[in-house]
CSV table of C-alpha atoms in Angstrom, one decimal:
chain,number,residue,atom,x,y,z
A,1,MET,CA,3.7,-30.6,-28.3
A,2,SER,CA,3.7,-27.7,-30.7
A,3,THR,CA,0.7,-25.4,-30.4
A,4,ILE,CA,1.8,-22.6,-32.8
A,5,SER,CA,2.8,-23.8,-36.3
A,6,PRO,CA,4.9,-21.9,-38.9
A,7,GLU,CA,1.8,-22.0,-41.1
A,8,GLU,CA,-0.3,-20.2,-38.4
A,9,VAL,CA,2.4,-17.6,-38.0
A,10,ALA,CA,2.6,-17.0,-41.8
A,11,ARG,CA,-1.3,-16.8,-42.0
A,12,ILE,CA,-1.4,-14.2,-39.2
A,13,ALA,CA,1.5,-12.2,-40.6
A,14,GLY,CA,-0.3,-12.1,-44.0
A,15,GLN,CA,-3.5,-10.8,-42.4
A,16,ALA,CA,-1.4,-8.1,-40.6
A,17,HIS,CA,0.4,-7.3,-43.9
A,18,ILE,CA,3.7,-8.1,-42.3
A,19,ALA,CA,6.3,-9.5,-44.7
A,20,LEU,CA,8.3,-12.3,-43.1
A,21,THR,CA,11.0,-14.6,-44.6
A,22,ASP,CA,10.7,-18.3,-44.0
A,23,ALA,CA,13.5,-18.1,-41.5
A,24,GLU,CA,11.6,-15.4,-39.6
A,25,VAL,CA,8.4,-17.4,-39.6
A,26,ASP,CA,10.2,-20.5,-38.2
A,27,HIS,CA,11.9,-18.4,-35.5
A,28,LEU,CA,8.7,-16.7,-34.5
A,29,ALA,CA,6.8,-20.0,-34.4
A,30,LYS,CA,9.4,-21.4,-32.0
A,31,ASP,CA,9.3,-18.3,-29.8
A,32,LEU,CA,5.5,-18.1,-29.7
A,33,ASP,CA,5.3,-21.8,-29.0
A,34,SER,CA,7.7,-21.3,-26.1
A,35,LEU,CA,5.6,-18.5,-24.7
A,36,ALA,CA,2.4,-20.6,-25.0
A,37,GLU,CA,4.1,-23.3,-23.0
A,38,TRP,CA,4.9,-20.8,-20.2
A,39,VAL,CA,1.4,-19.5,-20.2
A,40,GLU,CA,0.1,-23.1,-19.9
A,41,LYS,CA,2.5,-23.8,-17.0
A,42,ILE,CA,1.5,-20.6,-15.2
A,43,SER,CA,-2.2,-21.5,-15.7
A,44,GLU,CA,-1.6,-24.7,-13.7
A,45,ALA,CA,-0.9,-22.7,-10.6
A,46,ASP,CA,-3.5,-23.0,-7.8
A,47,THR,CA,-5.0,-19.5,-7.6
A,48,ASP,CA,-8.1,-20.4,-5.5
A,49,GLY,CA,-8.7,-17.7,-2.9
A,50,VAL,CA,-6.3,-15.3,-4.6
A,51,PRO,CA,-8.1,-12.0,-5.5
A,52,ALA,CA,-7.6,-10.7,-9.1
A,53,THR,CA,-5.3,-7.7,-9.2
A,54,SER,CA,-4.4,-5.2,-11.9
A,55,HIS,CA,-1.3,-4.1,-10.0
A,56,PRO,CA,0.9,-5.9,-7.6
A,57,LEU,CA,1.1,-2.9,-5.2
A,58,PRO,CA,-1.8,-0.9,-3.8
A,59,LEU,CA,-2.0,2.5,-5.4
A,60,THR,CA,-3.3,5.7,-4.1
A,61,ASN,CA,-4.3,8.9,-5.9
A,62,VAL,CA,-1.1,10.8,-6.7
A,63,TRP,CA,-2.8,13.9,-8.2
A,64,ARG,CA,-2.3,17.2,-6.4
A,65,GLU,CA,-5.2,19.3,-5.4
A,66,ASP,CA,-6.3,21.8,-8.0
A,67,VAL,CA,-5.1,25.2,-6.8
A,68,VAL,CA,-5.5,28.3,-8.8
A,69,GLY,CA,-2.0,29.8,-9.3
A,70,LYS,CA,-0.6,32.8,-11.0
A,71,THR,CA,-2.0,33.2,-14.5
A,72,LEU,CA,-1.2,35.5,-17.4
A,73,ASP,CA,-3.1,38.7,-17.9
A,74,ARG,CA,-5.6,38.0,-20.7
A,75,GLU,CA,-5.4,41.5,-22.3
A,76,GLU,CA,-1.5,41.3,-22.3
A,77,VAL,CA,-1.6,37.9,-24.0
A,78,LEU,CA,-4.2,38.9,-26.6
A,79,ALA,CA,-2.2,42.1,-27.3
A,80,GLN,CA,0.6,39.9,-28.6
A,81,ALA,CA,-1.6,37.7,-30.7
A,82,PRO,CA,-1.8,38.2,-34.5
A,83,ALA,CA,-5.6,38.5,-34.3
A,84,ALA,CA,-8.1,38.6,-31.4
A,85,GLU,CA,-11.8,39.1,-31.1
A,86,ASP,CA,-14.2,39.2,-28.2
A,87,GLY,CA,-11.4,38.3,-25.7
A,88,MET,CA,-10.3,35.2,-27.7
A,89,PHE,CA,-7.6,34.3,-30.2
A,90,GLN,CA,-8.9,34.7,-33.8
A,91,VAL,CA,-7.8,31.9,-36.1
A,92,PRO,CA,-8.4,31.1,-39.8
A,93,GLN,CA,-11.5,29.0,-40.5
A,94,ILE,CA,-10.5,25.5,-41.5
A,95,LEU,CA,-13.6,23.4,-41.6
A,96,GLY,CA,-15.6,25.2,-44.3
A,97,GLU,CA,-18.4,26.1,-41.9
A,98,GLU,CA,-20.1,29.5,-42.0
């Protein structure tokens, strides 16, 4: 039983402004219909008592601790900048604000 027709594929492609040939529409309709059948088959599985998961393996935080490391000297860096003011880089105004 077909659940996704070529007409439906053409309608959605039109809404998304995707140009498809008739052959592409037919091919996509068959592929999407096949995927819908697999989803239906998977949906039939008994999942009572199975907790919902977002990842098949348990994850732990992999971030490292924040540790202050060696940094550049502010005055040395600002001395190499084209323009600096009040200990910061000075850049051209771009938003038209005063």
